[in-house]
Structures are given as C-alpha cells and as structure tokens.
C-alpha cells in the first residue's frame, strides 16, 4: 500500500436506541475498545442521543461520534431537519451522507447528496458518502456505471484539501440488512474501481481516501474483507447495535 490509510470501523445505529440505551452501548464499546490505537472507531446514534453519547466519548481518543444525516444549510425554516452546525455543536466529527435507506426510502437525490457533501466539509465534519448498486443494477451489469454516477454527481465541485477528511462507503444495496455479504473479491473489485474514479476526480491524493465496505459485516466476515487491499474499514448496521459484536469487529486483526 503506497499510502498508509488508518482503518475506520463505523457503526450506524439507524433508528434504534433511546438515550439511555445509547449511553449504555457507548460505555461498553469504550470499555472493550479503549485500548485500540491503530484503528479509528465511529458510532452514529440517532439525533436524540447524540449529546448524551458525546458526553460518554468526551475523554475517548479513539472513538468519534457521527450523525446519520443532515440538511445542508446552517439554519432556516426547514421543519424536522438538523443542520451541520447543530451536529458539530452536539459533538459530531462525522456524518453519514446518502445512505441507501435515505436514497430509496426518502427519495434523496444525488443533487441533495452533493449539497450535503460540500456543506459537511465546509462545516468541518467528515462526510461518509455512501454509494452502491441494487441487485437489479448488478444483474444488468450496471454496477460500475451506477457507482461512477453516484461519485461524479455526489462529489461535483466538491473541494477536498485533505484526503483524510473524506470517507466513501461502498454498500451494495442487496447486501444491507439481508445477511448476504459481497464476497471479498466482489467488494475489492468495486473498491478498486471507486479508487480509480476518485483519482480521476481528485488526483493522486485519492490514494489516501478511506473506502469502507458496508453490507452485513459481522465479526465472522470482517477479517477477510479487511484483508483486501482497497478495503479500509467497515460501515456496520445490525452488528453494531450490540457492543460486544461491534467490538469484535474492531478487534478483527486479533
Ligand atoms: P447492515 O447495514 O450491516 O445491517 O447490513 C449496513 C448499513 O446500512 O450501513
């Protein structure tokens, strides 16, 4: 690997956990992974639990807080939306953008994803841009066309000074929450293609951009996925809800 990329293991709790459940899970994760220094860790609780979880992580040097979505503006009359300024104020360092559930269940478009990407970076949040094909797109042989389009449109005119400030998550829609994981080779092929496209967009600094794999990652399959040269971490849904299973993924090398 030409460029050293520190692995990132990220948990997306989706619409799960109350404040007290989030605090409890975060405390246990902290206990189980506090000594891990060679891996970055992020957890993304629901909005209502961000501040309480931030308090748990305050003295943690290796576990960061993330949000699952945001609006692109700082404030305004947008009922039900949360701004990047509010996320930073609540203690977030990361924000997940364009998750397939946002795109497919809430009709989020590439144009909106693009506004959010620029805004996150301007507000000093590290965006995790999620991209990935559906089963039909894969079967039709359109995976690369789709990934290229999501990258081109999502990153259009986005200025990136520091490649460590951007994370991409390749999450094949057919593998999310289904128990079906992309094979290590399928995932590596997609990741290598994504890095090639990122190089076309950002130049050589793309070698330092972390690309996570997401879709039914579990303690049992994390090590083989992480062994692939272009897989730099994981974005985990289901298996991140339980502190012990999430921590086992963090400890995938051991
Ligand atoms: P999963 O979700 O691990 O439950 O498949 C992944 C994701 O949605 O990020």
PDB file of C-alpha atoms and ligand atoms in Angstrom:
ATOM      1  CA  UNK A   1       0.000   0.000   0.000  1.00  0.00           C
ATOM      2  CA  UNK A   2       1.644   3.219  -1.159  1.00  0.00           C
ATOM      3  CA  UNK A   3      -0.306   5.415   1.134  1.00  0.00           C
ATOM      4  CA  UNK A   4      -0.959   4.450   4.730  1.00  0.00           C
ATOM      5  CA  UNK A   5      -4.690   4.504   5.441  1.00  0.00           C
ATOM      6  CA  UNK A   6      -5.762   4.075   9.054  1.00  0.00           C
ATOM      7  CA  UNK A   7      -8.737   1.685   9.158  1.00  0.00           C
ATOM      8  CA  UNK A   8     -12.098   3.085  10.244  1.00  0.00           C
ATOM      9  CA  UNK A   9     -14.714   0.853  11.834  1.00  0.00           C
ATOM     10  CA  UNK A  10     -18.018   2.724  11.906  1.00  0.00           C
ATOM     11  CA  UNK A  11     -21.347   1.774  13.463  1.00  0.00           C
ATOM     12  CA  UNK A  12     -24.645   3.115  12.139  1.00  0.00           C
ATOM     13  CA  UNK A  13     -27.349   2.553  14.730  1.00  0.00           C
ATOM     14  CA  UNK A  14     -30.129   3.780  12.401  1.00  0.00           C
ATOM     15  CA  UNK A  15     -33.485   4.293  14.177  1.00  0.00           C
ATOM     16  CA  UNK A  16     -32.508   2.212  17.194  1.00  0.00           C
ATOM     17  CA  UNK A  17     -31.798   3.010  20.842  1.00  0.00           C
ATOM     18  CA  UNK A  18     -33.128   5.547  23.304  1.00  0.00           C
ATOM     19  CA  UNK A  19     -30.760   7.915  25.092  1.00  0.00           C
ATOM     20  CA  UNK A  20     -30.086   5.520  27.969  1.00  0.00           C
ATOM     21  CA  UNK A  21     -29.596   2.553  25.627  1.00  0.00           C
ATOM     22  CA  UNK A  22     -27.165   4.601  23.527  1.00  0.00           C
ATOM     23  CA  UNK A  23     -25.191   5.651  26.588  1.00  0.00           C
ATOM     24  CA  UNK A  24     -25.020   2.075  27.831  1.00  0.00           C
ATOM     25  CA  UNK A  25     -23.840   0.739  24.469  1.00  0.00           C
ATOM     26  CA  UNK A  26     -21.281   3.529  24.058  1.00  0.00           C
ATOM     27  CA  UNK A  27     -19.904   2.901  27.546  1.00  0.00           C
ATOM     28  CA  UNK A  28     -19.467  -0.791  26.827  1.00  0.00           C
ATOM     29  CA  UNK A  29     -17.820  -0.104  23.444  1.00  0.00           C
ATOM     30  CA  UNK A  30     -15.461   2.297  25.176  1.00  0.00           C
ATOM     31  CA  UNK A  31     -14.553  -0.333  27.740  1.00  0.00           C
ATOM     32  CA  UNK A  32     -13.973  -3.022  25.103  1.00  0.00           C
ATOM     33  CA  UNK A  33     -12.068  -0.913  22.564  1.00  0.00           C
ATOM     34  CA  UNK A  34     -10.468   1.862  24.626  1.00  0.00           C
ATOM     35  CA  UNK A  35      -7.013   0.354  24.222  1.00  0.00           C
ATOM     36  CA  UNK A  36      -7.201   0.128  20.419  1.00  0.00           C
ATOM     37  CA  UNK A  37      -4.943   2.777  18.928  1.00  0.00           C
ATOM     38  CA  UNK A  38      -4.305   1.625  15.369  1.00  0.00           C
ATOM     39  CA  UNK A  39      -7.947   1.857  14.270  1.00  0.00           C
ATOM     40  CA  UNK A  40     -10.359   4.778  14.176  1.00  0.00           C
ATOM     41  CA  UNK A  41     -13.804   4.000  15.555  1.00  0.00           C
ATOM     42  CA  UNK A  42     -17.051   5.901  14.972  1.00  0.00           C
ATOM     43  CA  UNK A  43     -20.565   5.378  16.261  1.00  0.00           C
ATOM     44  CA  UNK A  44     -23.647   7.120  14.882  1.00  0.00           C
ATOM     45  CA  UNK A  45     -26.614   7.070  17.298  1.00  0.00           C
ATOM     46  CA  UNK A  46     -29.952   8.698  16.440  1.00  0.00           C
ATOM     47  CA  UNK A  47     -30.081  12.522  16.731  1.00  0.00           C
ATOM     48  CA  UNK A  48     -31.822  12.464  20.119  1.00  0.00           C
ATOM     49  CA  UNK A  49     -28.967  10.506  21.700  1.00  0.00           C
ATOM     50  CA  UNK A  50     -26.048  12.484  20.215  1.00  0.00           C
ATOM     51  CA  UNK A  51     -25.351  14.812  23.159  1.00  0.00           C
ATOM     52  CA  UNK A  52     -25.599  12.095  25.798  1.00  0.00           C
ATOM     53  CA  UNK A  53     -23.332   9.824  23.774  1.00  0.00           C
ATOM     54  CA  UNK A  54     -20.901  12.701  23.203  1.00  0.00           C
ATOM     55  CA  UNK A  55     -20.605  13.042  26.981  1.00  0.00           C
ATOM     56  CA  UNK A  56     -19.615   9.359  27.237  1.00  0.00           C
ATOM     57  CA  UNK A  57     -16.990   9.755  24.498  1.00  0.00           C
ATOM     58  CA  UNK A  58     -15.621  13.076  25.696  1.00  0.00           C
ATOM     59  CA  UNK A  59     -12.420  11.628  27.136  1.00  0.00           C
ATOM     60  CA  UNK A  60     -12.018   8.971  24.438  1.00  0.00           C
ATOM     61  CA  UNK A  61      -9.187   9.497  21.967  1.00  0.00           C
ATOM     62  CA  UNK A  62     -10.131   6.701  19.555  1.00  0.00           C
ATOM     63  CA  UNK A  63     -13.950   6.720  19.360  1.00  0.00           C
ATOM     64  CA  UNK A  64     -15.621   9.541  17.450  1.00  0.00           C
ATOM     65  CA  UNK A  65     -19.271  10.490  17.218  1.00  0.00           C
ATOM     66  CA  UNK A  66     -21.165  10.655  13.935  1.00  0.00           C
ATOM     67  CA  UNK A  67     -24.641  11.586  12.727  1.00  0.00           C
ATOM     68  CA  UNK A  68     -26.706   9.629  10.226  1.00  0.00           C
ATOM     69  CA  UNK A  69     -27.909  12.502   8.049  1.00  0.00           C
ATOM     70  CA  UNK A  70     -28.109  16.296   7.926  1.00  0.00           C
ATOM     71  CA  UNK A  71     -29.540  19.206   5.982  1.00  0.00           C
ATOM     72  CA  UNK A  72     -27.018  21.276   4.026  1.00  0.00           C
ATOM     73  CA  UNK A  73     -27.989  24.698   5.372  1.00  0.00           C
ATOM     74  CA  UNK A  74     -26.894  26.183   8.698  1.00  0.00           C
ATOM     75  CA  UNK A  75     -30.409  27.148   9.775  1.00  0.00           C
ATOM     76  CA  UNK A  76     -33.800  28.126   8.410  1.00  0.00           C
ATOM     77  CA  UNK A  77     -37.467  27.221   8.189  1.00  0.00           C
ATOM     78  CA  UNK A  78     -36.990  23.502   7.447  1.00  0.00           C
ATOM     79  CA  UNK A  79     -39.237  21.646   9.860  1.00  0.00           C
ATOM     80  CA  UNK A  80     -37.785  18.375  11.076  1.00  0.00           C
ATOM     81  CA  UNK A  81     -34.285  18.948   9.682  1.00  0.00           C
ATOM     82  CA  UNK A  82     -30.948  19.122  11.535  1.00  0.00           C
ATOM     83  CA  UNK A  83     -28.075  21.331  10.382  1.00  0.00           C
ATOM     84  CA  UNK A  84     -24.315  20.684  10.261  1.00  0.00           C
ATOM     85  CA  UNK A  85     -23.786  23.485  12.769  1.00  0.00           C
ATOM     86  CA  UNK A  86     -26.080  21.670  15.212  1.00  0.00           C
ATOM     87  CA  UNK A  87     -24.262  18.384  14.649  1.00  0.00           C
ATOM     88  CA  UNK A  88     -20.862  19.917  15.321  1.00  0.00           C
ATOM     89  CA  UNK A  89     -22.307  21.601  18.405  1.00  0.00           C
ATOM     90  CA  UNK A  90     -23.623  18.224  19.632  1.00  0.00           C
ATOM     91  CA  UNK A  91     -20.103  16.781  19.386  1.00  0.00           C
ATOM     92  CA  UNK A  92     -20.134  15.099  15.971  1.00  0.00           C
ATOM     93  CA  UNK A  93     -16.977  14.706  13.919  1.00  0.00           C
ATOM     94  CA  UNK A  94     -18.505  12.554  11.179  1.00  0.00           C
ATOM     95  CA  UNK A  95     -21.769  12.493   9.246  1.00  0.00           C
ATOM     96  CA  UNK A  96     -23.139   9.715   7.045  1.00  0.00           C
ATOM     97  CA  UNK A  97     -24.401  11.131   3.736  1.00  0.00           C
ATOM     98  CA  UNK A  98     -26.557   9.483   1.095  1.00  0.00           C
ATOM     99  CA  UNK A  99     -27.142   6.181   2.875  1.00  0.00           C
ATOM    100  CA  UNK A 100     -29.154   3.881   0.608  1.00  0.00           C
ATOM    101  CA  UNK A 101     -32.081   3.999   3.049  1.00  0.00           C
ATOM    102  CA  UNK A 102     -32.141   7.795   2.627  1.00  0.00           C
ATOM    103  CA  UNK A 103     -31.943   7.444  -1.144  1.00  0.00           C
ATOM    104  CA  UNK A 104     -34.508   4.658  -1.514  1.00  0.00           C
ATOM    105  CA  UNK A 105     -36.973   5.208   1.341  1.00  0.00           C
ATOM    106  CA  UNK A 106     -36.799   9.012   1.492  1.00  0.00           C
ATOM    107  CA  UNK A 107     -36.127   9.781  -2.173  1.00  0.00           C
ATOM    108  CA  UNK A 108     -32.861  11.591  -1.533  1.00  0.00           C
ATOM    109  CA  UNK A 109     -31.269  12.595  -4.847  1.00  0.00           C
ATOM    110  CA  UNK A 110     -27.652  12.848  -5.979  1.00  0.00           C
ATOM    111  CA  UNK A 111     -28.144  16.632  -6.162  1.00  0.00           C
ATOM    112  CA  UNK A 112     -29.122  16.783  -2.482  1.00  0.00           C
ATOM    113  CA  UNK A 113     -26.262  14.441  -1.595  1.00  0.00           C
ATOM    114  CA  UNK A 114     -23.919  16.833  -3.412  1.00  0.00           C
ATOM    115  CA  UNK A 115     -25.139  19.854  -1.401  1.00  0.00           C
ATOM    116  CA  UNK A 116     -24.713  17.882   1.822  1.00  0.00           C
ATOM    117  CA  UNK A 117     -21.184  16.776   0.910  1.00  0.00           C
ATOM    118  CA  UNK A 118     -19.979  20.330   0.274  1.00  0.00           C
ATOM    119  CA  UNK A 119     -21.718  21.598   3.396  1.00  0.00           C
ATOM    120  CA  UNK A 120     -20.319  18.873   5.667  1.00  0.00           C
ATOM    121  CA  UNK A 121     -16.768  19.642   4.533  1.00  0.00           C
ATOM    122  CA  UNK A 122     -17.322  23.401   4.914  1.00  0.00           C
ATOM    123  CA  UNK A 123     -18.547  22.785   8.447  1.00  0.00           C
ATOM    124  CA  UNK A 124     -15.526  20.644   9.363  1.00  0.00           C
ATOM    125  CA  UNK A 125     -17.482  17.405   9.542  1.00  0.00           C
ATOM    126  CA  UNK A 126     -16.020  14.311   7.870  1.00  0.00           C
ATOM    127  CA  UNK A 127     -18.673  13.042   5.455  1.00  0.00           C
ATOM    128  CA  UNK A 128     -19.038   9.314   4.835  1.00  0.00           C
ATOM    129  CA  UNK A 129     -20.510   9.239   1.333  1.00  0.00           C
ATOM    130  CA  UNK A 130     -22.487   6.044   0.769  1.00  0.00           C
ATOM    131  CA  UNK A 131     -22.813   4.602  -2.712  1.00  0.00           C
ATOM    132  CA  UNK A 132     -23.892   1.221  -4.007  1.00  0.00           C
ATOM    133  CA  UNK A 133     -25.899  -0.649  -6.597  1.00  0.00           C
ATOM    134  CA  UNK A 134     -29.184  -2.532  -6.240  1.00  0.00           C
ATOM    135  CA  UNK A 135     -29.475  -6.210  -7.126  1.00  0.00           C
ATOM    136  CA  UNK A 136     -31.169  -5.346 -10.449  1.00  0.00           C
ATOM    137  CA  UNK A 137     -28.392  -2.899 -11.352  1.00  0.00           C
ATOM    138  CA  UNK A 138     -25.751  -5.547 -10.602  1.00  0.00           C
ATOM    139  CA  UNK A 139     -27.593  -8.215 -12.575  1.00  0.00           C
ATOM    140  CA  UNK A 140     -27.963  -5.857 -15.533  1.00  0.00           C
ATOM    141  CA  UNK A 141     -24.186  -5.333 -15.476  1.00  0.00           C
ATOM    142  CA  UNK A 142     -24.564  -1.674 -14.500  1.00  0.00           C
ATOM    143  CA  UNK A 143     -22.667  -1.635 -11.199  1.00  0.00           C
ATOM    144  CA  UNK A 144     -19.728   0.459 -12.414  1.00  0.00           C
ATOM    145  CA  UNK A 145     -21.921   2.913 -14.332  1.00  0.00           C
ATOM    146  CA  UNK A 146     -24.022   3.467 -11.234  1.00  0.00           C
ATOM    147  CA  UNK A 147     -21.055   3.848  -8.862  1.00  0.00           C
ATOM    148  CA  UNK A 148     -19.406   6.279 -11.255  1.00  0.00           C
ATOM    149  CA  UNK A 149     -22.589   8.352 -11.495  1.00  0.00           C
ATOM    150  CA  UNK A 150     -23.069   8.491  -7.716  1.00  0.00           C
ATOM    151  CA  UNK A 151     -19.440   9.584  -7.269  1.00  0.00           C
ATOM    152  CA  UNK A 152     -19.465  12.145 -10.102  1.00  0.00           C
ATOM    153  CA  UNK A 153     -22.724  13.735  -9.015  1.00  0.00           C
ATOM    154  CA  UNK A 154     -22.215  13.425  -5.280  1.00  0.00           C
ATOM    155  CA  UNK A 155     -18.742  14.984  -5.433  1.00  0.00           C
ATOM    156  CA  UNK A 156     -19.372  17.524  -8.181  1.00  0.00           C
ATOM    157  CA  UNK A 157     -17.374  20.722  -7.487  1.00  0.00           C
ATOM    158  CA  UNK A 158     -16.503  19.496  -4.005  1.00  0.00           C
ATOM    159  CA  UNK A 159     -13.127  20.867  -2.917  1.00  0.00           C
ATOM    160  CA  UNK A 160     -11.017  18.435  -0.944  1.00  0.00           C
ATOM    161  CA  UNK A 161      -7.829  19.773   0.633  1.00  0.00           C
ATOM    162  CA  UNK A 162      -7.113  16.855   2.947  1.00  0.00           C
ATOM    163  CA  UNK A 163      -7.958  13.314   1.762  1.00  0.00           C
ATOM    164  CA  UNK A 164      -8.334  12.195   5.385  1.00  0.00           C
ATOM    165  CA  UNK A 165     -11.412  14.408   5.613  1.00  0.00           C
ATOM    166  CA  UNK A 166     -13.450  12.331   3.174  1.00  0.00           C
ATOM    167  CA  UNK A 167     -14.647   8.742   3.566  1.00  0.00           C
ATOM    168  CA  UNK A 168     -16.505   6.703   0.964  1.00  0.00           C
ATOM    169  CA  UNK A 169     -18.640   3.706   1.904  1.00  0.00           C
ATOM    170  CA  UNK A 170     -19.361   1.109  -0.767  1.00  0.00           C
ATOM    171  CA  UNK A 171     -22.604  -0.504   0.313  1.00  0.00           C
ATOM    172  CA  UNK A 172     -24.265  -2.772  -2.239  1.00  0.00           C
ATOM    173  CA  UNK A 173     -27.977  -2.311  -1.537  1.00  0.00           C
ATOM    174  CA  UNK A 174     -28.597  -6.055  -1.877  1.00  0.00           C
ATOM    175  CA  UNK A 175     -26.195  -6.725   0.996  1.00  0.00           C
ATOM    176  CA  UNK A 176     -27.630  -4.247   3.517  1.00  0.00           C
ATOM    177  CA  UNK A 177     -29.512  -5.936   6.338  1.00  0.00           C
ATOM    178  CA  UNK A 178     -30.003  -9.070   4.229  1.00  0.00           C
ATOM    179  CA  UNK A 179     -27.269 -11.291   5.627  1.00  0.00           C
ATOM    180  CA  UNK A 180     -25.858 -11.502   2.074  1.00  0.00           C
ATOM    181  CA  UNK A 181     -22.335 -10.092   2.000  1.00  0.00           C
ATOM    182  CA  UNK A 182     -20.414  -9.226  -1.120  1.00  0.00           C
ATOM    183  CA  UNK A 183     -17.546 -11.695  -1.420  1.00  0.00           C
ATOM    184  CA  UNK A 184     -14.140 -10.256  -0.604  1.00  0.00           C
ATOM    185  CA  UNK A 185     -13.288 -10.332  -4.315  1.00  0.00           C
ATOM    186  CA  UNK A 186     -16.553  -8.648  -5.394  1.00  0.00           C
ATOM    187  CA  UNK A 187     -16.008  -5.936  -2.810  1.00  0.00           C
ATOM    188  CA  UNK A 188     -12.334  -5.456  -3.732  1.00  0.00           C
ATOM    189  CA  UNK A 189     -13.245  -5.102  -7.409  1.00  0.00           C
ATOM    190  CA  UNK A 190     -15.765  -2.363  -6.592  1.00  0.00           C
ATOM    191  CA  UNK A 191     -13.343  -0.631  -4.201  1.00  0.00           C
ATOM    192  CA  UNK A 192     -10.515  -0.626  -6.748  1.00  0.00           C
ATOM    193  CA  UNK A 193     -12.888   0.873  -9.315  1.00  0.00           C
ATOM    194  CA  UNK A 194     -14.028   3.533  -6.800  1.00  0.00           C
ATOM    195  CA  UNK A 195     -10.412   4.463  -6.072  1.00  0.00           C
ATOM    196  CA  UNK A 196      -9.720   4.751  -9.796  1.00  0.00           C
ATOM    197  CA  UNK A 197     -12.684   7.132 -10.191  1.00  0.00           C
ATOM    198  CA  UNK A 198     -11.631   9.115  -7.083  1.00  0.00           C
ATOM    199  CA  UNK A 199      -8.185   9.511  -8.645  1.00  0.00           C
ATOM    200  CA  UNK A 200      -9.824  10.891 -11.785  1.00  0.00           C
ATOM    201  CA  UNK A 201     -11.741  13.401  -9.638  1.00  0.00           C
ATOM    202  CA  UNK A 202      -9.145  14.399  -7.009  1.00  0.00           C
ATOM    203  CA  UNK A 203      -5.801  13.275  -8.455  1.00  0.00           C
ATOM    204  CA  UNK A 204      -3.146  11.369  -6.504  1.00  0.00           C
ATOM    205  CA  UNK A 205      -4.490  12.291  -3.072  1.00  0.00           C
ATOM    206  CA  UNK A 206      -7.207   9.695  -3.720  1.00  0.00           C
ATOM    207  CA  UNK A 207      -4.651   7.099  -2.594  1.00  0.00           C
ATOM    208  CA  UNK A 208      -5.201   8.383   0.959  1.00  0.00           C
ATOM    209  CA  UNK A 209      -9.035   8.408   0.910  1.00  0.00           C
ATOM    210  CA  UNK A 210     -10.560   5.660   3.039  1.00  0.00           C
ATOM    211  CA  UNK A 211     -13.121   3.426   1.336  1.00  0.00           C
ATOM    212  CA  UNK A 212     -15.271   1.388   3.725  1.00  0.00           C
ATOM    213  CA  UNK A 213     -17.300  -1.681   2.874  1.00  0.00           C
ATOM    214  CA  UNK A 214     -20.837  -1.967   4.244  1.00  0.00           C
ATOM    215  CA  UNK A 215     -23.498  -4.652   3.971  1.00  0.00           C
ATOM    216  CA  UNK A 216     -23.950  -7.456   6.508  1.00  0.00           C
ATOM    217  CA  UNK A 217     -20.477  -7.085   8.028  1.00  0.00           C
ATOM    218  CA  UNK A 218     -20.188  -9.319  11.101  1.00  0.00           C
ATOM    219  CA  UNK A 219     -17.386 -10.488  13.406  1.00  0.00           C
ATOM    220  CA  UNK A 220     -17.212 -13.672  11.288  1.00  0.00           C
ATOM    221  CA  UNK A 221     -16.507 -11.986   7.930  1.00  0.00           C
ATOM    222  CA  UNK A 222     -14.699  -8.772   8.920  1.00  0.00           C
ATOM    223  CA  UNK A 223     -11.136 -10.111   8.749  1.00  0.00           C
ATOM    224  CA  UNK A 224     -11.394 -11.490   5.212  1.00  0.00           C
ATOM    225  CA  UNK A 225     -12.980  -8.286   3.903  1.00  0.00           C
ATOM    226  CA  UNK A 226     -10.410  -6.135   5.694  1.00  0.00           C
ATOM    227  CA  UNK A 227      -7.592  -8.172   4.145  1.00  0.00           C
ATOM    228  CA  UNK A 228      -8.445  -6.741   0.700  1.00  0.00           C
ATOM    229  CA  UNK A 229      -6.001  -4.003  -0.395  1.00  0.00           C
ATOM    230  CA  UNK A 230      -8.619  -1.325  -1.125  1.00  0.00           C
ATOM    231  CA  UNK A 231     -10.940  -2.025   1.817  1.00  0.00           C
ATOM    232  CA  UNK A 232     -10.047   0.434   4.563  1.00  0.00           C
ATOM    233  CA  UNK A 233     -12.768  -0.255   7.079  1.00  0.00           C
ATOM    234  CA  UNK A 234     -16.410  -1.093   7.521  1.00  0.00           C
ATOM    235  CA  UNK A 235     -19.749   0.629   7.974  1.00  0.00           C
ATOM    236  CA  UNK A 236     -21.868  -1.655  10.094  1.00  0.00           C
ATOM    237  CA  UNK A 237     -25.594  -1.569  10.789  1.00  0.00           C
ATOM    238  CA  UNK A 238     -27.113  -4.617  12.510  1.00  0.00           C
ATOM    239  CA  UNK A 239     -23.917  -5.965  14.061  1.00  0.00           C
ATOM    240  CA  UNK A 240     -23.058  -2.536  15.517  1.00  0.00           C
ATOM    241  CA  UNK A 241     -26.121  -2.462  17.789  1.00  0.00           C
ATOM    242  CA  UNK A 242     -24.557  -4.933  20.177  1.00  0.00           C
ATOM    243  CA  UNK A 243     -21.400  -3.554  21.823  1.00  0.00           C
ATOM    244  CA  UNK A 244     -19.757  -6.965  22.023  1.00  0.00           C
ATOM    245  CA  UNK A 245     -20.232  -7.855  18.361  1.00  0.00           C
ATOM    246  CA  UNK A 246     -19.202  -4.359  17.238  1.00  0.00           C
ATOM    247  CA  UNK A 247     -16.071  -4.579  19.393  1.00  0.00           C
ATOM    248  CA  UNK A 248     -15.221  -7.985  17.961  1.00  0.00           C
ATOM    249  CA  UNK A 249     -15.249  -6.357  14.507  1.00  0.00           C
ATOM    250  CA  UNK A 250     -12.958  -3.594  15.792  1.00  0.00           C
ATOM    251  CA  UNK A 251     -10.640  -6.369  17.002  1.00  0.00           C
ATOM    252  CA  UNK A 252     -10.781  -8.162  13.636  1.00  0.00           C
ATOM    253  CA  UNK A 253      -6.985  -8.484  13.459  1.00  0.00           C
ATOM    254  CA  UNK A 254      -6.661 -10.275  16.771  1.00  0.00           C
TER     255      UNK A 254
HETATM  256  P1  LIG B   1     -26.043  -3.889   7.841  1.00  0.00           P
HETATM  257  O1  LIG B   1     -26.192  -2.345   7.443  1.00  0.00           O
HETATM  258  O2  LIG B   1     -24.679  -4.041   8.473  1.00  0.00           O
HETATM  259  O3  LIG B   1     -27.156  -4.133   8.827  1.00  0.00           O
HETATM  260  O4  LIG B   1     -26.176  -4.681   6.595  1.00  0.00           O
HETATM  261  C1  LIG B   1     -25.146  -1.652   6.851  1.00  0.00           C
HETATM  262  C2  LIG B   1     -25.542  -0.211   6.632  1.00  0.00           C
HETATM  263  O5  LIG B   1     -26.709   0.063   6.340  1.00  0.00           O
HETATM  264  O6  LIG B   1     -24.686   0.697   6.747  1.00  0.00           O
END
